[in-house]
XYZ file of C-alpha atoms in Angstrom:
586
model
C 31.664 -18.876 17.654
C 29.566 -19.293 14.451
C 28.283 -16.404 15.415
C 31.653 -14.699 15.053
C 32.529 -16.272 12.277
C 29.457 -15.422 10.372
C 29.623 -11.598 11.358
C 32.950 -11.636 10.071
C 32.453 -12.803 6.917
C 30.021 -10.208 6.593
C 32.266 -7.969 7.408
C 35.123 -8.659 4.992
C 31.768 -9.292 2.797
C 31.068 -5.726 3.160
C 34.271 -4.333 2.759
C 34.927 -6.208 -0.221
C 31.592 -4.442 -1.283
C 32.962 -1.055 -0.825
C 36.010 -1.537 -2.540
C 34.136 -2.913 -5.711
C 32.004 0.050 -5.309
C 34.415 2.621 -4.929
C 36.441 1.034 -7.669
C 33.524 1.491 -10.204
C 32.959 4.472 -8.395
C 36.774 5.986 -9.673
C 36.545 4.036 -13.638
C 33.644 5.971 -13.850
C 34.529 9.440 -12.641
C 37.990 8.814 -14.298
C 36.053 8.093 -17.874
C 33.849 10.917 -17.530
C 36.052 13.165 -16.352
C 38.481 12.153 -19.282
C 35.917 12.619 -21.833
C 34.781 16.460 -20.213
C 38.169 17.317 -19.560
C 39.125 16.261 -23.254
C 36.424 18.416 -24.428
C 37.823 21.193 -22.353
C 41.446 20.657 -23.674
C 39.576 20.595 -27.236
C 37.443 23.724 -26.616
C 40.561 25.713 -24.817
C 43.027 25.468 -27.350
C 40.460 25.799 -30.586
C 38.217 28.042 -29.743
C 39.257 30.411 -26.719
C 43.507 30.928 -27.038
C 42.753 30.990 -30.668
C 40.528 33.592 -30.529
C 42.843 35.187 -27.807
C 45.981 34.715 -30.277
C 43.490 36.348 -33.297
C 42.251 39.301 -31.270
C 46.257 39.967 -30.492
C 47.549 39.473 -33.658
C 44.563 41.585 -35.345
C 45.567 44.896 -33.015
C 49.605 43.674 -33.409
C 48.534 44.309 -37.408
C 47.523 48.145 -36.645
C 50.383 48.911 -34.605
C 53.628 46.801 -34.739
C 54.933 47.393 -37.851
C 54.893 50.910 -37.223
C 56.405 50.566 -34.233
C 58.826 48.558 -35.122
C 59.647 49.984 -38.754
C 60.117 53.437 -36.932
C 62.932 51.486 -34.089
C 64.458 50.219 -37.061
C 64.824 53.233 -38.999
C 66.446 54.793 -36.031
C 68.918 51.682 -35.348
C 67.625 50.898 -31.736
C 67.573 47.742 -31.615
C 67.023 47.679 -27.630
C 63.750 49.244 -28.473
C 63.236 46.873 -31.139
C 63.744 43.774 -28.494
C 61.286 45.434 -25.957
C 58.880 46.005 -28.171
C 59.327 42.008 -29.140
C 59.723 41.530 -25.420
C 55.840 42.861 -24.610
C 54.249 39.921 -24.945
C 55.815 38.292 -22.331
C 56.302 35.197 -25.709
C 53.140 33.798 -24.882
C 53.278 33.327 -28.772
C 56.068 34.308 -31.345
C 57.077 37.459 -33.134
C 59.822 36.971 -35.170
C 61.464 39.809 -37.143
C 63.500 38.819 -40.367
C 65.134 40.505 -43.061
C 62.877 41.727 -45.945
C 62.903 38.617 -47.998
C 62.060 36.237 -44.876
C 65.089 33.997 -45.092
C 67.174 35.010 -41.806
C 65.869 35.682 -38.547
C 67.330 38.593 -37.382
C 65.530 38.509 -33.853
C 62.525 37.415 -31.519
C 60.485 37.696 -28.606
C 62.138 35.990 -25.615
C 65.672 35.860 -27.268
C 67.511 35.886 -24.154
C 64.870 34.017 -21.817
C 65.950 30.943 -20.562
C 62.642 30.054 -20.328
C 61.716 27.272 -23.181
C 58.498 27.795 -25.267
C 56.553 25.324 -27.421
C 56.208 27.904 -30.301
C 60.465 28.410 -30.758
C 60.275 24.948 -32.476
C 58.918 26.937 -35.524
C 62.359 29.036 -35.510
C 63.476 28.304 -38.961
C 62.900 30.593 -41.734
C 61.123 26.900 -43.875
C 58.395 26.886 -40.964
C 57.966 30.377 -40.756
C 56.488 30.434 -44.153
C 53.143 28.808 -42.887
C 52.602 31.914 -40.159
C 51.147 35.269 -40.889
C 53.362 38.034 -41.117
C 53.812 41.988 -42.106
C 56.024 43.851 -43.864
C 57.953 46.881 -42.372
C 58.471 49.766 -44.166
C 60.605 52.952 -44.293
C 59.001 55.325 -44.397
C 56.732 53.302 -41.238
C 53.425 52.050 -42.189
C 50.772 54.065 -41.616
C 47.692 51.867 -42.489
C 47.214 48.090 -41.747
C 47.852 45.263 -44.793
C 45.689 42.427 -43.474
C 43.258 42.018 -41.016
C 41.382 39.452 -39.460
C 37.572 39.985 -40.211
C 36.291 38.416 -36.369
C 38.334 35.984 -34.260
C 36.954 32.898 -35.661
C 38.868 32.870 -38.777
C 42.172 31.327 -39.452
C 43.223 33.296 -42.084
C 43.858 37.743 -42.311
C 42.195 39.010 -45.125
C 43.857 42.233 -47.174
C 42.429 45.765 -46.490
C 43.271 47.070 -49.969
C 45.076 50.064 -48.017
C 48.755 50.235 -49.752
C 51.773 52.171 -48.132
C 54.626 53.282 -49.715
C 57.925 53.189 -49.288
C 61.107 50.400 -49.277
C 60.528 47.181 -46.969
C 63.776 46.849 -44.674
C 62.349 43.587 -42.730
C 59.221 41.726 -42.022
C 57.359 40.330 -38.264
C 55.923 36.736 -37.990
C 53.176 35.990 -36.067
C 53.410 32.542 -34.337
C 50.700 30.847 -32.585
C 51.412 28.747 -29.709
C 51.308 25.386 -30.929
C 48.173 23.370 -29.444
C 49.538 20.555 -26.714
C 47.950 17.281 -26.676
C 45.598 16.362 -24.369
C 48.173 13.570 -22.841
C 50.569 16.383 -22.088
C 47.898 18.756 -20.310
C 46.833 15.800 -18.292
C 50.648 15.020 -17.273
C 50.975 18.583 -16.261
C 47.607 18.728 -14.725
C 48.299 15.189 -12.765
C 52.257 17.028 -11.837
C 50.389 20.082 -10.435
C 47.061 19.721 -9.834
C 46.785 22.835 -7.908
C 47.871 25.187 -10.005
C 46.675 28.685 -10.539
C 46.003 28.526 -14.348
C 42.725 28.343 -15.824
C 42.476 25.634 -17.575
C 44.259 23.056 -15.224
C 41.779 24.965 -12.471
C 38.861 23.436 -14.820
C 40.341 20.597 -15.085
C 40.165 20.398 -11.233
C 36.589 21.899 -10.954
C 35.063 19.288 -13.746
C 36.937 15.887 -11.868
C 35.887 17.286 -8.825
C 32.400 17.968 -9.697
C 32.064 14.853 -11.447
C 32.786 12.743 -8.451
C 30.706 14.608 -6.181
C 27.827 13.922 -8.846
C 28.593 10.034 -9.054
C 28.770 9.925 -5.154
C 25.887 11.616 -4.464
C 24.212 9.282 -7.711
C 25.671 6.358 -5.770
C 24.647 7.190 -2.123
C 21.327 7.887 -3.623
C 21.179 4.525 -5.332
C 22.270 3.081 -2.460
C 19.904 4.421 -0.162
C 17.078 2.949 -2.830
C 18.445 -0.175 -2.888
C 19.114 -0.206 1.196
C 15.210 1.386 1.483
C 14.488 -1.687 -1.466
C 15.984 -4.215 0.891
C 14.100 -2.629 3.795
C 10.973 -3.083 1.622
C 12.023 -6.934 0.825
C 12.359 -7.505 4.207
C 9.470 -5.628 5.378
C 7.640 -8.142 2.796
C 8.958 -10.819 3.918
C 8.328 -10.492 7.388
C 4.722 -9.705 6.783
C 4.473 -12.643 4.368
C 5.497 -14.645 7.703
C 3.272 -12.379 10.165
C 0.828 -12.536 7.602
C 0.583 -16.863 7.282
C 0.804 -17.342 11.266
C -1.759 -14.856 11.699
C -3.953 -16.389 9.385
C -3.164 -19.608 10.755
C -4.533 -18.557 13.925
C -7.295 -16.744 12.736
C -8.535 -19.957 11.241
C -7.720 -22.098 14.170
C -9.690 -19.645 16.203
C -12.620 -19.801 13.593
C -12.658 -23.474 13.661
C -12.753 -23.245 17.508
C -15.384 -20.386 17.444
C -17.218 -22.862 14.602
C -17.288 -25.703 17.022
C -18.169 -23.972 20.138
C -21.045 -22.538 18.454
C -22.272 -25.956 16.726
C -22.133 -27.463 20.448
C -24.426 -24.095 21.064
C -26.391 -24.674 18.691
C -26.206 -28.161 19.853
C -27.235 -27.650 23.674
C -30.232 -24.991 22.453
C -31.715 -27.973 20.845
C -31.827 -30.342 23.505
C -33.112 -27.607 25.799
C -35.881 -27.046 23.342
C -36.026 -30.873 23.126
C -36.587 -30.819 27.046
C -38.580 -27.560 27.074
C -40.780 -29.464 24.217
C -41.700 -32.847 27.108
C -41.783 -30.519 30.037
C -44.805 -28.723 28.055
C -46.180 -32.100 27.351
C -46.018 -33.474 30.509
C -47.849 -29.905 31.825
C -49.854 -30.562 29.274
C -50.996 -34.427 30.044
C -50.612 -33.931 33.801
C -53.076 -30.870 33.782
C -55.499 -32.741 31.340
C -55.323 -36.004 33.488
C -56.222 -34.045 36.732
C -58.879 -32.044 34.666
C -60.325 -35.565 33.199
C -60.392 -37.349 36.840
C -62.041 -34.451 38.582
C -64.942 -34.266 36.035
C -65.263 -37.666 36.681
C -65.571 -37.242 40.087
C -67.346 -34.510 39.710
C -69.986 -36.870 37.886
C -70.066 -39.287 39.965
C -70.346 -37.550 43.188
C -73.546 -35.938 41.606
C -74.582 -39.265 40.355
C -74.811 -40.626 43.544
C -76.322 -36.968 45.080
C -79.191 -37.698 42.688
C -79.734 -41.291 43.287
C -79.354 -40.538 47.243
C -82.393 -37.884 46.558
C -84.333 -40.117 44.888
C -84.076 -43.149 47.341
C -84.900 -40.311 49.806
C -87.914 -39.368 47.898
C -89.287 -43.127 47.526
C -88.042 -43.856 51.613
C -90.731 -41.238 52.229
C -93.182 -42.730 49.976
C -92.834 -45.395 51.875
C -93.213 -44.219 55.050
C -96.516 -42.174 53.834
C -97.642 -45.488 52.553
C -97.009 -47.264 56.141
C -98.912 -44.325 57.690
C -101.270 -44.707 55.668
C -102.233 -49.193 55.338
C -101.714 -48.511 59.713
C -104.401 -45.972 59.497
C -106.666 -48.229 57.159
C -105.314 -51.460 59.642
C -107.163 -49.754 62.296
C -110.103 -48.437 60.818
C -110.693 -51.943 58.968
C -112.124 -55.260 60.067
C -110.325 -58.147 60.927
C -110.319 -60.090 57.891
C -108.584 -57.647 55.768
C -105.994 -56.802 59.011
C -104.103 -59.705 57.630
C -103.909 -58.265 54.468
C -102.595 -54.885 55.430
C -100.524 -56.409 57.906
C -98.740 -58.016 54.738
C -98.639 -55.159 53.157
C -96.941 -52.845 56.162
C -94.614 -55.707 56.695
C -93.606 -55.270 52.571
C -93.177 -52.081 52.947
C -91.276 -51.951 56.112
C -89.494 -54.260 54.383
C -88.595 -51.918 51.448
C -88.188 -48.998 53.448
C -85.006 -50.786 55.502
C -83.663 -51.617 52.217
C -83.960 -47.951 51.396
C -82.496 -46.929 54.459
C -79.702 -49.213 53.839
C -78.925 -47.970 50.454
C -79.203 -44.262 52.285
C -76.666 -45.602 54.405
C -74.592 -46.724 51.388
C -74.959 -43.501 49.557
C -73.961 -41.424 52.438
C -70.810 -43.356 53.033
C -70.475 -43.557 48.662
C -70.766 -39.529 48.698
C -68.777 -39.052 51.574
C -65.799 -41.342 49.756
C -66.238 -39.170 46.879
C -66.221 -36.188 48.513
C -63.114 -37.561 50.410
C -61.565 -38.550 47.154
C -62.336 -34.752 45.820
C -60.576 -33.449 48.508
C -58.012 -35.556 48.168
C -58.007 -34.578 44.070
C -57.799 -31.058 45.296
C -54.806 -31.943 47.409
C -53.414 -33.386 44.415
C -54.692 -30.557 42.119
C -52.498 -28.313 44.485
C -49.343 -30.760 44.300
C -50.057 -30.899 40.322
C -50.191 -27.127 40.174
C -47.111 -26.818 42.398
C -45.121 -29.445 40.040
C -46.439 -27.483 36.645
C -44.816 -24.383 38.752
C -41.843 -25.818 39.071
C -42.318 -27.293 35.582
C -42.682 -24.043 34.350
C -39.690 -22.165 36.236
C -37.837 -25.347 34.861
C -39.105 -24.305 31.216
C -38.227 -20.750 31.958
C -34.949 -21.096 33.405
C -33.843 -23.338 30.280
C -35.795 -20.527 27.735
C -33.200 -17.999 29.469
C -30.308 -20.811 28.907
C -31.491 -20.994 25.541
C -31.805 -17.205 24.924
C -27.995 -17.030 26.267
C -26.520 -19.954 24.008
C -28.172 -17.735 21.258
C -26.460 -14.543 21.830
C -23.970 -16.540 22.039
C -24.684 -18.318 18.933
C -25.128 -14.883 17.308
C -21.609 -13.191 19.032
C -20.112 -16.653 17.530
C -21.300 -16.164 14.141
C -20.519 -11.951 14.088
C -17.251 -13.032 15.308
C -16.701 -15.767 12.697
C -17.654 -13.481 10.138
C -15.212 -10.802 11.194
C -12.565 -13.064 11.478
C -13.485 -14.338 7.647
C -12.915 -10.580 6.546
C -10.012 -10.311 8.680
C -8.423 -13.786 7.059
C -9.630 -12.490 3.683
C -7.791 -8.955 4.079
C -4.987 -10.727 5.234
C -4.692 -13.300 2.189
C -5.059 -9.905 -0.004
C -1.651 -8.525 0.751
C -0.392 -12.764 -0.006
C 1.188 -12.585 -3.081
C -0.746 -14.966 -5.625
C -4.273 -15.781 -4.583
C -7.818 -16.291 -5.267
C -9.845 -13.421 -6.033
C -11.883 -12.365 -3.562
C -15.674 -11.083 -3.734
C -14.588 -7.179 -3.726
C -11.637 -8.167 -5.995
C -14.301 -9.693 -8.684
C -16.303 -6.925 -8.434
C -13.394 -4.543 -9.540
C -12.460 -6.980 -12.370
C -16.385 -7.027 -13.327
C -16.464 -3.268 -13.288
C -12.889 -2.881 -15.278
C -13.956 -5.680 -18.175
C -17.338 -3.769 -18.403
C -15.685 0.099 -18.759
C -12.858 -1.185 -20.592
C -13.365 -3.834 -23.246
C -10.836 -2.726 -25.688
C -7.973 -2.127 -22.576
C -5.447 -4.798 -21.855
C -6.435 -5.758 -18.051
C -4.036 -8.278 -15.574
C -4.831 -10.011 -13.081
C -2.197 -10.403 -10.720
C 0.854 -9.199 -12.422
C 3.878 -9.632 -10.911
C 6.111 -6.417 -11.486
C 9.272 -7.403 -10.094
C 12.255 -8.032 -11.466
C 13.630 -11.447 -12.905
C 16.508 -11.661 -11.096
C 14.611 -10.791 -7.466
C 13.530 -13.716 -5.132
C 10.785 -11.252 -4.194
C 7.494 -11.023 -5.946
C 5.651 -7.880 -6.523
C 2.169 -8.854 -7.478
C -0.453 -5.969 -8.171
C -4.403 -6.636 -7.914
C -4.860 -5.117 -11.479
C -3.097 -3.127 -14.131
C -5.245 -1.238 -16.565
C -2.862 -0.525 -19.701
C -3.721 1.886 -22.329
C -1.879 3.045 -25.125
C -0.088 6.125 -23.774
C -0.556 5.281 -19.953
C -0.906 2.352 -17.608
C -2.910 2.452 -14.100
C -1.439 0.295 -11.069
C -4.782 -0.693 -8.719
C -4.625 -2.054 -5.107
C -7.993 -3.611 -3.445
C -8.472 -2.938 -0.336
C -11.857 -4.644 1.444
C -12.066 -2.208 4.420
C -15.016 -0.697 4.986
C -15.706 2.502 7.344
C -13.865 5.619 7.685
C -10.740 5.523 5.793
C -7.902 8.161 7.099
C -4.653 8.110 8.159
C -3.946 7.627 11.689
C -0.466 9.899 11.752
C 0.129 13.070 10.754
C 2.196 12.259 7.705
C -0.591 10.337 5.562
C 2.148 9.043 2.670
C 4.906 7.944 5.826
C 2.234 7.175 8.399
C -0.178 4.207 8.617
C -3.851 4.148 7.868
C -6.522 2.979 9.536
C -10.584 2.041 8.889
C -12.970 3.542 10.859
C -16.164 1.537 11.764
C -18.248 1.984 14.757
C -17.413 -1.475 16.694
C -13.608 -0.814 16.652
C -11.008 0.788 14.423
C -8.885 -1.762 12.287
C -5.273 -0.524 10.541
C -4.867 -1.540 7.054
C -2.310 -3.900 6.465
C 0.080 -3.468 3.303
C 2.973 -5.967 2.169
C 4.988 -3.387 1.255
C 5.479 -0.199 2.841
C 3.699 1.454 6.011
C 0.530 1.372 4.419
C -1.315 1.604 0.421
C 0.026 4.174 -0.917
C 3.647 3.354 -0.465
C 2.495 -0.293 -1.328
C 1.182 1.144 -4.892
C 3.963 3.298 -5.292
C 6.537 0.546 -5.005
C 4.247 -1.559 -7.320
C 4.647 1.937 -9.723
C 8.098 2.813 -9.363
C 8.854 -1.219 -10.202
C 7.319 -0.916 -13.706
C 8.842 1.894 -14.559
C 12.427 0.631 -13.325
C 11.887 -2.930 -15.059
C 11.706 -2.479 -18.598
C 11.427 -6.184 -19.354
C 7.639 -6.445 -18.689
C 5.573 -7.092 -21.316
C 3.311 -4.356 -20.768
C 4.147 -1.900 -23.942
C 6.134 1.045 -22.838
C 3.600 3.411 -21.352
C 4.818 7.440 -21.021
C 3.421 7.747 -18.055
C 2.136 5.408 -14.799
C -0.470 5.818 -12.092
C -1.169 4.346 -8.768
C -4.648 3.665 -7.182
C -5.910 2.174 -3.947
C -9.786 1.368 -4.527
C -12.061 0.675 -1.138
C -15.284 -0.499 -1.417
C -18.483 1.509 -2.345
C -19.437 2.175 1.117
C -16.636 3.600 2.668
C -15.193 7.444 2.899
C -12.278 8.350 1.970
C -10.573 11.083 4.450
C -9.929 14.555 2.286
C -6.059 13.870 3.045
C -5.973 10.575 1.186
C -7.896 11.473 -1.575
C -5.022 12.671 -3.877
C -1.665 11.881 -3.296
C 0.689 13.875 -5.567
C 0.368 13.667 -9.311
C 0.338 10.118 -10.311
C -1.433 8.951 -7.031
C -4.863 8.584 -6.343
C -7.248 6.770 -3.404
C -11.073 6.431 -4.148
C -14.091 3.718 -3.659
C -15.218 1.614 -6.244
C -18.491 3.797 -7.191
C -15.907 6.628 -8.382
C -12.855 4.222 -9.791
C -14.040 4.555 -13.316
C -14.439 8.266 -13.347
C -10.133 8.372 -11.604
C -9.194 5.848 -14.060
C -10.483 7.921 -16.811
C -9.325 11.231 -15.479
C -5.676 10.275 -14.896
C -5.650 8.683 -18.438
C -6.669 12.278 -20.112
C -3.737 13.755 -18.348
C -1.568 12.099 -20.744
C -3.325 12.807 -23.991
């Protein structure tokens, strides 16, 4: 229903619209037809049946009063009327008597047919017309002549002829209608088949055509204007939720890579004591084992050594038995004594054999039980180490990842920055304070701004340009655009078609806020200062448009120049335009 309601106001909205238009459409064809049709009323009667009337009247001077002096000498005054008759009275010739104070006769006598020029019937009024004098015998030469048909008044020729004047002929211009009369007759019949009410018709005609075609052309800029608006406006909105989610995705892309960065660390963390524990474990079993090691040939040594002095005993037993047997009883005792000590010793020796064997076989038990453990050790610093390698591939994973995260988060910065470029009013970005660094440098005694918003006052739609160079004679319009690669249109139609950048990853279009892409951008930005005439920016003869890319891109051959005032280039070469479209002026 509100729906309904709404499209119908529209509609009567609309119609009202055309009605208004049409209206000024008609005052204005109706006042500029009045004033051309005026001047053709003005130019018709003064110039071209006056010079009509002046060419007739000139040859009616070398013939008629022959003519007519000769009828009159030979009383036929039918002839006299025919001859009158010949001009169909398109204008007046009026015979009177010699002194020019009765009208004797005239052309159209006995038409019924009323002319404007029979109001001048009346021998007073006569007076002011031109006339000649008939003579008998007829006049052979003219009296007066008119030098060319632009002059008002015959001149005499200084010819006389001779003989007794028996009447005179009047020449009487057709009085000159006002222009409120031709337009009552032209309005009456329109259609008719004389000249001057056919101009008429040709010039109203023509002059409406003109003002329809002015207005359907102005209203297909203001209906391509309103496409433009809303164009802007919708990419204003595209533009913000884009960057909104561009920035939400950064912030997630931000996070997810801190908790990468986050998770790498404690694997290094963990890497860092699985290394240590290798470390310690491998040194402890190293440590124990050449302690072992020691010990076992410690006790080897001692074990030799009690071996050594067992035998010394047991030469030394051989030997006090031998001497026991070979000696006499008194000293038996003695050596007795003696054997008995050293049998003595010997047991203990065996005994401490005894207790190195079973001390080297422990040892050697305990080294084969260290190797066991050496094997377990070096199976656990395996698994340490395919623990330590598995989390160095983990950690060389959450680093691409890390790295993807960051390329990505710096792509999506350019993106949101390119984006925020075509936003009307913002912060100047790196590339856009480069061009203002480069223009302030080349042009210290040029008026630069910053931002400038172009559009008109009474427009809810801002137009702002990146920068406007203005010179004395000439003012250059420049768009930034950050995109770096291959710059070329991606249609056929570079000026109606959008553009695109190049680069080897993936290919990226070029937004613009206005328009299909920069060059329709710039030339909205151009055509607005040269339609608004209330900026404050002097009132330059001519205006130029350039889109600037950065140093490192190419520009495709098709973009480079675009018409006349129109111009793409990198930064490297935006002097050198700038200062090449300004000599075009001078």
């Amino acid at each position: 229903m509100i729906n309904k309601l709404i499209g119908k106001i529209l509609h009567t909205s609309t119609k009202k619209q055309a009605l208004t238009r049409l209206s000024i459409i008609a005052t204005i064809a109706t006042g500029i037809g009045g004033i051309i049709a005026s001047n053709i009323h003005e130019d018709y009667w003064n110039k071209t049946i006056f010079r009509v009337q002046t060419v007739d009247f000139n040859i009616l001077s070398h013939t008629l009063p022959t003519k007519l002096s000769y009828a009159l000498i030979k009383r036929n005054s039918e002839e006299v009327q025919r001859t009158l008759n010949s001009n169909y009275s398109l204008f007046g010739l009026v015979l009177t008597d010699p002194t020019g104070k009765k009208i004797i006769t005239y052309s159209g006598k006995n038409s019924s047919i009323s002319r404007p020029w029979k109001a001048y019937l009346d021998p007073e009024k006569l007076k002011n017309h031109p006339f000649d004098v008939l003579l008998d015998p007829p006049p052979l030469f003219p009296e007066r002549i008119y030098d060319d048909p632009h002059v008002t008044e015959s001149t005499p020729t200084k010819l006389i002829n001779n003989g007794r004047i028996i009447g005179r002929i009047y020449y009487v211009r057709i009085p000159k209608r006002t222009f409120k009369d031709d337009i009552i007759k032209w309005i009456s019949n329109p259609f008719s088949s004389s000249g001057w009410i056919e101009s008429y018709l040709v010039t109203i005609i023509a002059i409406i055509i003109v003002i329809i075609l002015i207005n359907l052309e102005r209203t297909f800029v203001q209906e391509r204007e309103q496409q433009l608006k809303e164009d802007n406006r919708r990419l204003q909105i595209d533009l913000a939720e884009k960057i909104q989610g561009r920035e939400l995705q950064q912030a997630q892309i931000d996070s997810q890579r801190s908790q990468f960065e986050q998770e790498s660390q404690e694997l290094r963390n963990r890497i860092n004591v699985l290394n240590q524990s290798i470390h310690q474990l491998q040194s402890e079993s190293e440590n124990r084992l050449s302690e072992l090691q020691k010990r076992l040939s410690n006790t080897q040594l001692e074990s030799q050594q009690n071996l050594d002095q067992q035998q010394k005993y047991e030469d030394r037993i051989q030997l006090l038995t031998r001497q026991l047997n070979e000696q006499k009883d008194n000293q038996s005792e003695e050596l007795k004594h003696q054997i008995s000590q050293a049998q003595f010793e010997l047991n203990s020796l065996q005994i401490r054999e005894d207790q190195y064997r079973q001390l080297v076989n422990d040892l050697q038990q305990q080294i084969n039980q260290k190797d066991d453990q050496e094997q377990q050790l070096q199976s656990q610093v395996r698994d340490l180490q395919n623990s330590v390698n598995t989390y160095q591939e983990e950690e060389k994973r959450l680093q691409k990842q890390i790295e993807d995260s960051k390329s990505e988060s710096e792509n999506l910065a350019t993106i949101i920055e390119q984006y925020k470029e075509e936003i009307n009013r913002h912060d100047l970005n790196h590339f856009e304070k480069e061009i203002q660094k480069v223009l302030t440098k080349s042009f210290p005694n040029s008026r630069i701004e910053t931002q400038f918003d172009v559009g008109e006052n009474t427009d809810n739609y801002s137009k702002f340009t990146d920068f406007i160079v203005i010179f004395k004679r000439a003012c250059v319009v420049i768009e930034a655009k950050s995109y770096k690669g291959m710059i070329t249109p991606n249609e056929s139609d570079a000026k109606n078609g959008r553009w695109v950048c190049k680069t080897k990853k993936r290919d990226v279009e070029i937004l613009s806020c206005w328009g299909k892409n920069p060059y329709q951008q710039v030339k909205t930005y151009r055509d607005a200062i040269r339609n608004n005439k209330n900026l404050q920016i002097g009132s330059p003869n001519q205006v130029y448009g350039i889109v600037v890319f950065p140093s490192d891109s190419s520009i495709h051959e098709e973009l480079i120049q675009m018409g006349l005032h129109y111009r793409v280039t990198t930064l490297n070469n935006l002097v050198a335009t700038i200062n090449q479209l300004n000599r075009q002026v001078k």
